[in-house]
Short mmCIF file of C-alpha atoms in Angstrom, two decimals:
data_model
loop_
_atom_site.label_atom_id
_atom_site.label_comp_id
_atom_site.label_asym_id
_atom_site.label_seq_id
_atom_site.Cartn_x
_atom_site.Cartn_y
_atom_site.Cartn_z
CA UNK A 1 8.16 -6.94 -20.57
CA UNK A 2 7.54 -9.86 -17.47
CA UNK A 3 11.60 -10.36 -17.73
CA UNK A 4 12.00 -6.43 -17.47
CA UNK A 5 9.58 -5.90 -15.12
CA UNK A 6 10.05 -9.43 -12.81
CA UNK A 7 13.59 -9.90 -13.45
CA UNK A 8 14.77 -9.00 -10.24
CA UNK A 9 12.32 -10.39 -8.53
CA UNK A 10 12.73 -13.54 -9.96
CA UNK A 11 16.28 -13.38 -9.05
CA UNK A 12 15.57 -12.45 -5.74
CA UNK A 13 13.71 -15.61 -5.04
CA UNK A 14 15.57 -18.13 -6.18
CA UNK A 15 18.41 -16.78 -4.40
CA UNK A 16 16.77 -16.37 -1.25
CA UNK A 17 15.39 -19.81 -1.72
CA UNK A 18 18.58 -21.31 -2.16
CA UNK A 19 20.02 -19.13 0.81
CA UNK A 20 16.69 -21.01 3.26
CA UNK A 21 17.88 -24.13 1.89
CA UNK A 22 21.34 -23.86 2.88
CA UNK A 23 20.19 -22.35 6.29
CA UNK A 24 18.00 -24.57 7.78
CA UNK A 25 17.51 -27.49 4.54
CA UNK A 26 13.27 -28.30 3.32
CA UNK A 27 11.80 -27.10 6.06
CA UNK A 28 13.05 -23.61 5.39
CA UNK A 29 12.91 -24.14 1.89
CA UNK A 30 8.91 -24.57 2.77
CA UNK A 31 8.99 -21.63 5.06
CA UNK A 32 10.43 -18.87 3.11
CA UNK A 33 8.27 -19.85 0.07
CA UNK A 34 4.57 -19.34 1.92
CA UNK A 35 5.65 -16.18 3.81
CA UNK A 36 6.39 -15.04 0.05
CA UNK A 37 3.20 -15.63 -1.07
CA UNK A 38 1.80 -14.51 2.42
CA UNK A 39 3.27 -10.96 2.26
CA UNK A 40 1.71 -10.55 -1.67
CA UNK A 41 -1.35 -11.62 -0.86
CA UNK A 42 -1.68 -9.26 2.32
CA UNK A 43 0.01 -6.59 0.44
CA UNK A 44 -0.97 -6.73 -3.40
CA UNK A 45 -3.71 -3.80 -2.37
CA UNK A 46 -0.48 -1.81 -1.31
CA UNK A 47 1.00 -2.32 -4.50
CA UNK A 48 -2.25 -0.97 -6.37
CA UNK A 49 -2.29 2.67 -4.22
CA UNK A 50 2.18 2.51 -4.98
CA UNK A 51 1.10 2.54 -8.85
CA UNK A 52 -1.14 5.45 -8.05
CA UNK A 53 1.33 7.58 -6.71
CA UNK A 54 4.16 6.17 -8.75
CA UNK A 55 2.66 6.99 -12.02
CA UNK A 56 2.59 10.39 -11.02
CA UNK A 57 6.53 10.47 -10.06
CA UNK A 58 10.00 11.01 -13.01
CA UNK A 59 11.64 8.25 -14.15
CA UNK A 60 14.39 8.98 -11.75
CA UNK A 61 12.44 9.22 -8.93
CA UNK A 62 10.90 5.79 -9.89
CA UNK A 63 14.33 4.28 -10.01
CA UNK A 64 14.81 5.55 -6.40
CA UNK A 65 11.71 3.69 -5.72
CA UNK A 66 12.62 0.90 -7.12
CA UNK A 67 16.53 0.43 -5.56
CA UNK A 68 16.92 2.72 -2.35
CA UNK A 69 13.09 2.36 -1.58
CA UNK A 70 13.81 -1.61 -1.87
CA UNK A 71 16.48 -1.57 0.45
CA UNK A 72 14.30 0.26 3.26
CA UNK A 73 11.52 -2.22 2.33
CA UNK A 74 13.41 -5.20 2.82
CA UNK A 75 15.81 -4.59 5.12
CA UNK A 76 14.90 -1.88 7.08
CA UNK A 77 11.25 -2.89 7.48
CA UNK A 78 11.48 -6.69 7.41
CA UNK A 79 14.91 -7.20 9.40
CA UNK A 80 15.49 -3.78 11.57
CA UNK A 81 12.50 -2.66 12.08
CA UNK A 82 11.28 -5.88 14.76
CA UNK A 83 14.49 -5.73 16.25
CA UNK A 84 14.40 -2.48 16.94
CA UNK A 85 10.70 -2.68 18.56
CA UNK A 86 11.68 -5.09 20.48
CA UNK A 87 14.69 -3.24 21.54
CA UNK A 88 12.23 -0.41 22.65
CA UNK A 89 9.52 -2.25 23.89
CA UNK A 90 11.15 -4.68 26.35
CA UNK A 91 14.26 -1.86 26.98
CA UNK A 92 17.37 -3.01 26.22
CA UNK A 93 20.22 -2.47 23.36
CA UNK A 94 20.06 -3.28 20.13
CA UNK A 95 23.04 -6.15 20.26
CA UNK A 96 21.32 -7.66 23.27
CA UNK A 97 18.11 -7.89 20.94
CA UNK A 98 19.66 -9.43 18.08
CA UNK A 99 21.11 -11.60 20.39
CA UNK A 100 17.58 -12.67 21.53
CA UNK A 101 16.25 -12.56 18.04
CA UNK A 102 18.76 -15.29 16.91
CA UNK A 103 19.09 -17.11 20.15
CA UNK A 104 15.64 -17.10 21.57
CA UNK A 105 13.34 -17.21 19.23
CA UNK A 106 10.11 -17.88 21.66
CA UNK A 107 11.05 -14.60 23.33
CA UNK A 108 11.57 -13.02 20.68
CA UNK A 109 8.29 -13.43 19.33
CA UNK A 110 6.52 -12.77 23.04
CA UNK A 111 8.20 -9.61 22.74
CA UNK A 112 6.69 -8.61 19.59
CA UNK A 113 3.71 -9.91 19.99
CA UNK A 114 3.21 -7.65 23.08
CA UNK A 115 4.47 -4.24 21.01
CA UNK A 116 1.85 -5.36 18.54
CA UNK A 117 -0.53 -3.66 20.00
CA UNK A 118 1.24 0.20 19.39
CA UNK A 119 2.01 -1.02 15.96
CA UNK A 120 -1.61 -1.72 15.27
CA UNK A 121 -2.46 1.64 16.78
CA UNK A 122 0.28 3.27 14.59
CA UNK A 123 -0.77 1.60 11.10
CA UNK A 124 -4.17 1.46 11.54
CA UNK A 125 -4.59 5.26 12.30
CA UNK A 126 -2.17 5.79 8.76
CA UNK A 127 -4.17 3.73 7.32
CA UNK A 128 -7.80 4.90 8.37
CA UNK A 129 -6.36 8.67 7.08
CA UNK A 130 -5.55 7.51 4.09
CA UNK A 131 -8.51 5.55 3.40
CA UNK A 132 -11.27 8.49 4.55
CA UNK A 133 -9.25 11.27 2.93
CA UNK A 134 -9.74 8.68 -0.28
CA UNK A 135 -13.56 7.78 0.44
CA UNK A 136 -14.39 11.72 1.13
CA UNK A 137 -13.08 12.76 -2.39
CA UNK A 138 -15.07 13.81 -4.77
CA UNK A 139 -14.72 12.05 -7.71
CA UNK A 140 -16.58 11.48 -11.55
CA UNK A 141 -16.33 7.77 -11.39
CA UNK A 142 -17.95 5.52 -8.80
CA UNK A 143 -17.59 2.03 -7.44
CA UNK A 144 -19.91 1.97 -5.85
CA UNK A 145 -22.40 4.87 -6.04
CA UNK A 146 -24.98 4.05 -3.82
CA UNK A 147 -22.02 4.24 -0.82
CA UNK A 148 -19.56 6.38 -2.23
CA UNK A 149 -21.44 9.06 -3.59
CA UNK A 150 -23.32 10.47 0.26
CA UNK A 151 -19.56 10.21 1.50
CA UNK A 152 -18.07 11.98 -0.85
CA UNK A 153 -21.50 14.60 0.04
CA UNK A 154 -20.16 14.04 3.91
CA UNK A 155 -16.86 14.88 3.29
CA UNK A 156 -17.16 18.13 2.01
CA UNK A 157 -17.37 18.97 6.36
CA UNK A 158 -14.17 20.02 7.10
CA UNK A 159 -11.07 18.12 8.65
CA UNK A 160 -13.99 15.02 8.84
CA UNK A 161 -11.35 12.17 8.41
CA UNK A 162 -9.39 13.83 11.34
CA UNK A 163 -12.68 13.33 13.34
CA UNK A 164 -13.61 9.96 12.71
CA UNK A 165 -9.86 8.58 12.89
CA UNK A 166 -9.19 10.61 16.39
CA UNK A 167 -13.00 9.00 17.55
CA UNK A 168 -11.53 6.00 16.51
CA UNK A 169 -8.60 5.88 18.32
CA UNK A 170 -10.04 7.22 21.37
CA UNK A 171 -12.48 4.31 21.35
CA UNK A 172 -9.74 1.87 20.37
CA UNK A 173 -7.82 2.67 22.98
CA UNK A 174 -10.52 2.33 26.10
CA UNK A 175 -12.69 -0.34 25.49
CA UNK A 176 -10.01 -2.72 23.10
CA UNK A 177 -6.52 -1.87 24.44
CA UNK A 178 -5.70 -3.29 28.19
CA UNK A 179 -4.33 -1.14 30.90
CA UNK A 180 -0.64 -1.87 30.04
CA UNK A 181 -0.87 -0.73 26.82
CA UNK A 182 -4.05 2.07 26.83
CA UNK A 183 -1.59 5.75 27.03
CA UNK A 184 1.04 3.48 24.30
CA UNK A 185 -1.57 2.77 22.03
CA UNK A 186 -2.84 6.37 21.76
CA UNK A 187 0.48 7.74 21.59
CA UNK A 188 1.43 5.21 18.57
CA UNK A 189 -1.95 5.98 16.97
CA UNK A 190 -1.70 9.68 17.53
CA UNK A 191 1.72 9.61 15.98
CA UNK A 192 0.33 7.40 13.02
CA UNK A 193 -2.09 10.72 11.95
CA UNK A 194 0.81 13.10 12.95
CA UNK A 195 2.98 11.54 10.48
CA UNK A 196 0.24 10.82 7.61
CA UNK A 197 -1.03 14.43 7.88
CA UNK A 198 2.61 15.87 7.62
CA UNK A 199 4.01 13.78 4.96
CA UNK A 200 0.84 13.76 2.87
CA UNK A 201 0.59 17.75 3.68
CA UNK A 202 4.36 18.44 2.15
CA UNK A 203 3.52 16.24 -0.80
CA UNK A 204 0.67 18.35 -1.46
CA UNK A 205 2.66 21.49 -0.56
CA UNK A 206 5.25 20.84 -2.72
CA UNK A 207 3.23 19.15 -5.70
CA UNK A 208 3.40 22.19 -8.43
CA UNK A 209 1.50 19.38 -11.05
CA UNK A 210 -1.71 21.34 -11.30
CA UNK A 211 -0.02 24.52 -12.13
CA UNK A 212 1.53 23.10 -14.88
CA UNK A 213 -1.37 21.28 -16.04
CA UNK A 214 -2.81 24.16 -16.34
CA UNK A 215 -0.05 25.98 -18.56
CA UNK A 216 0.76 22.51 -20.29
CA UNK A 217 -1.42 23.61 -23.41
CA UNK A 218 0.85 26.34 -23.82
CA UNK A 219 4.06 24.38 -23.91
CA UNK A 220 5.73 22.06 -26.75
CA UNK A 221 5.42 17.88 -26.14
CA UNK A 222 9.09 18.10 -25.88
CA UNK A 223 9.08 20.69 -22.53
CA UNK A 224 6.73 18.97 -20.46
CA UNK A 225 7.46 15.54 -18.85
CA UNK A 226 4.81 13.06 -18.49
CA UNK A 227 4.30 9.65 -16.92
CA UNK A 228 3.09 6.72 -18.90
CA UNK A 229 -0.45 7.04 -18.13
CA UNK A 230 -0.25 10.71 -19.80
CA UNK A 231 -0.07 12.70 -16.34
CA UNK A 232 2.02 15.62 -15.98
CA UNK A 233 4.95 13.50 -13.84
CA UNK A 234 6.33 15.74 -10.13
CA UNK A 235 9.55 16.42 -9.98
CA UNK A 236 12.04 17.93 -7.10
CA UNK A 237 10.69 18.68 -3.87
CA UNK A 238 7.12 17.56 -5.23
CA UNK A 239 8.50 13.77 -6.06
CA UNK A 240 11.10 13.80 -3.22
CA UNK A 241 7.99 14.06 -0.74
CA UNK A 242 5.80 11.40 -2.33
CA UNK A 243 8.46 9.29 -2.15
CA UNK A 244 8.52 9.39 1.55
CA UNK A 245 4.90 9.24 1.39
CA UNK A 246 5.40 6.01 -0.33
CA UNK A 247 7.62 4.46 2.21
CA UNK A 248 5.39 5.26 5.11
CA UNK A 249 2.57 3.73 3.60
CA UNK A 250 4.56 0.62 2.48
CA UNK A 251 5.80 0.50 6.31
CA UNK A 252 2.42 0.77 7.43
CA UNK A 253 1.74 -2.26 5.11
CA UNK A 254 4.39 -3.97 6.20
CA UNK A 255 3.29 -4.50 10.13
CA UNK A 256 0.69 -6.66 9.51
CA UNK A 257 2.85 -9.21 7.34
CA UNK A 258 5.57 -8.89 10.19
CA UNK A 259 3.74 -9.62 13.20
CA UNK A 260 1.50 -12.57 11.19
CA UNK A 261 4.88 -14.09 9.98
CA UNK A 262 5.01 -15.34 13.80
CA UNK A 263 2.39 -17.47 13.02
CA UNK A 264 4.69 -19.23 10.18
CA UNK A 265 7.80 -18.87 11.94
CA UNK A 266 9.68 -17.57 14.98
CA UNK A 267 13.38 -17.57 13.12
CA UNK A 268 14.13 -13.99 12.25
CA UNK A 269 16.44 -14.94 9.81
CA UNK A 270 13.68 -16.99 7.83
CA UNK A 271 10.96 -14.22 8.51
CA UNK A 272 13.41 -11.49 6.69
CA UNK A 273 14.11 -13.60 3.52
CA UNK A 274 10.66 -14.59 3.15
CA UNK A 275 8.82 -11.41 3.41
CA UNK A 276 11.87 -9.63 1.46
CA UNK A 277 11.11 -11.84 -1.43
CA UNK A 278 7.34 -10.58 -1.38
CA UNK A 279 8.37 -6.87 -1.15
CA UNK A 280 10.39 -7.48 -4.21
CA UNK A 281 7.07 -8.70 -5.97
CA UNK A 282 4.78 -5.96 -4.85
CA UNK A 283 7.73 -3.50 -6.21
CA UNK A 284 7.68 -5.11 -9.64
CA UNK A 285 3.88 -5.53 -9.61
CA UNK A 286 3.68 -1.71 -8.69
CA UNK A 287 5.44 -0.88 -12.25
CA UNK A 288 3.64 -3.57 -13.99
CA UNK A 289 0.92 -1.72 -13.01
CA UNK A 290 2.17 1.22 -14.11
CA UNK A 291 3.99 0.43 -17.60
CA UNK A 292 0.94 -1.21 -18.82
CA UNK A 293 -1.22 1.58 -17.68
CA UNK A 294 -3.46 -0.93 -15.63
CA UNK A 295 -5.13 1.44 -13.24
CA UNK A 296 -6.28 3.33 -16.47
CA UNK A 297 -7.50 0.77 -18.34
CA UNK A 298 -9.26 -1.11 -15.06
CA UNK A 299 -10.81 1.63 -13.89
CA UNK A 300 -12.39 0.53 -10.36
CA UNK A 301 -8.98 -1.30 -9.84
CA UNK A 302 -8.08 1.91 -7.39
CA UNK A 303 -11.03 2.05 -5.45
CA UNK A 304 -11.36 -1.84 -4.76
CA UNK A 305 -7.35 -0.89 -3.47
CA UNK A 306 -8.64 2.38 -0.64
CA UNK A 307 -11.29 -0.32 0.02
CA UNK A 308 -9.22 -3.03 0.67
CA UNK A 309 -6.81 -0.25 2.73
CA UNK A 310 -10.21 0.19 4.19
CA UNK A 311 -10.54 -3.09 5.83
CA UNK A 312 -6.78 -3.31 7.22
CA UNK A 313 -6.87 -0.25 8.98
CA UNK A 314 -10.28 -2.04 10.79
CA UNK A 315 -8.72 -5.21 11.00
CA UNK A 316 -5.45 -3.60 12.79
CA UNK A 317 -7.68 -1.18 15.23
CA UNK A 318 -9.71 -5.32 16.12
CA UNK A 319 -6.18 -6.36 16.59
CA UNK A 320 -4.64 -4.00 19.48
CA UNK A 321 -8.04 -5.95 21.49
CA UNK A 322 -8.68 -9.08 19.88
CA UNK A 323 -6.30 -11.04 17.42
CA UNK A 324 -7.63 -11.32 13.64
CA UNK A 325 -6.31 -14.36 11.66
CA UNK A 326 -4.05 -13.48 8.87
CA UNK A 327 -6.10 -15.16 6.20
CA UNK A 328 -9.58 -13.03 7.32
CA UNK A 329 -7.05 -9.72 6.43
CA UNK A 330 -5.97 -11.40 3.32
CA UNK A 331 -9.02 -12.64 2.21
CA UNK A 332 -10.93 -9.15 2.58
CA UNK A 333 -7.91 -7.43 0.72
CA UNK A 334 -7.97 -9.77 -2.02
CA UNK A 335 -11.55 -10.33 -2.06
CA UNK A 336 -11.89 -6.55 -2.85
CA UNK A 337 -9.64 -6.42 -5.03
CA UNK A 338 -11.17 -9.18 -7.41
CA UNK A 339 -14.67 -7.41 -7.03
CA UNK A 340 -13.28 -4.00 -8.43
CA UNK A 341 -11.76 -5.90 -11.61
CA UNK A 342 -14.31 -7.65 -11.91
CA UNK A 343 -16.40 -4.42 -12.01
CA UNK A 344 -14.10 -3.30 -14.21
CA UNK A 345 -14.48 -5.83 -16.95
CA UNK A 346 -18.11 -5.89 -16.94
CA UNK A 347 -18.51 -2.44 -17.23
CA UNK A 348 -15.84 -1.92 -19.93
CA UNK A 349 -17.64 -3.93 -22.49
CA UNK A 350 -20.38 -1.83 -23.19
CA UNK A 351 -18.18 0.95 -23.76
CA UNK A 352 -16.04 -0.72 -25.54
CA UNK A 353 -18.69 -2.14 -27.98
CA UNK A 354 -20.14 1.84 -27.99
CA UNK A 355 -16.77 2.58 -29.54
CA UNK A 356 -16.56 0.26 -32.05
CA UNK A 357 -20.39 1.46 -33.42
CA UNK A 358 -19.46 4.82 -33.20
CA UNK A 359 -17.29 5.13 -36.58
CA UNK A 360 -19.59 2.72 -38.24
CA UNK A 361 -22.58 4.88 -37.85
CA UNK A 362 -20.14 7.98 -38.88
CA UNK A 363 -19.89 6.11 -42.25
CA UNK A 364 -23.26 5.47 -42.78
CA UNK A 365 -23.87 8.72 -42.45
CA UNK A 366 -21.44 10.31 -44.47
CA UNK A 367 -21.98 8.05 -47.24
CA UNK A 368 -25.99 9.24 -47.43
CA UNK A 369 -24.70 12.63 -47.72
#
């Protein structure tokens, strides 16, 4: 199952490993190895809300996931994607910024460093959507109740998240962002919602899951298709659409590792293999997670995830004012994280000791008959 499951990702890193060595010898040996383990860390959370959504998608789709979704991950995300910011941001072509990006790496990383700010706005508005459309659902398990439950009460208002996230930006942008970046950050945060709200909106449009939930007692085991956890699996349109959903959010993920691998490094070259060896782990821990049914079994897993998403989106809207050090975003991801299972543990005990008294007493009682 780890050999299934890790294989590639295994092979992955001791390829790219071999490929720093060869490139720039121990020191990017070194390099390459902690900006692996600094894009897990930031992004294991990501790979908890991927197993969410993944569980729900068709084998097929999850083998698009796992292949063509990698490919945008890792090199589209890790490698284009800054190059082409920079591009934008500092207006020239795309060969004169890969020029820069390999020959001047200090420049390079001034230039990014100064777009940071839009990408924050961008990421952090995805990310607040997704986390109060989360925290405003009502739901038969909680957390923790004494928070989540008057939310969930708050959130029956209409369009609230929209509210709070557009009050957020609008703050964000006058009293955090400077003047040469104030209209850009709103426009980048604006477009952040824009694209969550459409993307999640034809997911939902095109997600026919409930209807056949509904009409699955009706049907034979062999005519409906289900995902390992049990669920009714999308299909079509329906899958097609939370795929993209899952590449945004991985992209939105993705900024914060990107702009904190300056920190590490200022070789672009170095930045792309490392971080593309930590995409290839969150992929494989995403169907870990999903294979063994994790999120079922671990029950707060999920919301220690939205609240960990939580945190990043207000760590990123800090960030377009005031820089927040990678391992505080980390930490609070992680941290969270370990909390929920945690939770999890404790409170599955108890029921699991409830279960195992349950057939006793059954026989007791059948035998006094």
């Amino acid at each position: 199952m780890i050999l299934r499951t890790f294989g590639w990702s295994f092979a992955v890193t001791i390829a790219g490993l071999v490929a720093a060595f060869f490139y720039g010898s121990t020191q990017a040996f070194l390099l390459v190895a902690v900006l692996a383990v600094l894009e897990i860390s930031l992004s294991f959370d990501n790979a908890v809300v991927n197993a969410k959504v993944l569980e729900r998608m068709s084998p097929f789709w999850q083998k698009i996931f796992l292949t063509v979704g990698i490919a945008i991950a890792v090199f589209g995300m890790r490698l284009v994607f800054p190059v082409v910011i920079v591009a934008v941001t500092a207006n020239m072509g795309p060969i004169e910024a890969i020029n820069m990006a390999l020959n001047d790496n200090e420049r390079y990383k001034e230039s990014m460093e100064y777009a940071y700010p839009m990408i924050a706005g961008f990421g952090g508005m995805f990310l607040l959507m997704l986390f109060l459309d989360w925290i405003f659902e009502e739901r038969s398990a909680h957390w923790l109740p004494w928070l989540e439950r008057p939310l969930a009460r708050i959130g029956k208002l209409d369009q609230l998240s929209v509210v709070i996230a557009g009050g957020t930006l609008a703050a964000a942008a006058t009293w955090l962002a400077d003047d040469a970046h104030r209209t850009n950050v709103l426009i980048s945060g604006l477009l952040g919602m824009v694209v969550y709200l459409l993307v999640n909106g034809l997911g939902q449009l095109f997600d026919k899951t409930d209807e056949i939930d509904e009409q699955v007692d009706n049907l034979s085991g062999d005519q409906v298709q289900r995902g390992p956890s049990g669920l009714v699996v999308a299909t079509g349109k329906a899958a097609f659409f939370l795929f993209l959903y899952l590449e945004v959010l991985d992209a939105s993920f993705s900024f914060d590792g990107v702009i904190g691998a300056f920190a590490i490094s200022t070789d672009p070259v170095i930045i792309a293999i490392g971080l593309g060896i930590g995409a290839m782990y969150i992929r494989s821990i995403t169907v870990f997670l999903v294979r063994q049914g994790t999120l079922q079994e671990y029950r707060f897993l999920e919301h220690g995830a939205h609240w960990a998403i939580g945190a990043l989106a207000t760590c990123m809207v800090i960030s377009i004012g005031h820089h927040v050090p990678e391992w505080i975003t980390g930490g609070l991801g992680a941290g969270l994280i370990i909390a929920a299972l945690i939770s999890s543990i404790v409170r599955k005990k108890p029921q699991e000791e409830r279960e195992e008294e349950e057939p006793g007493e059954l026989k007791s009682e059948s035998s006094r008959v």
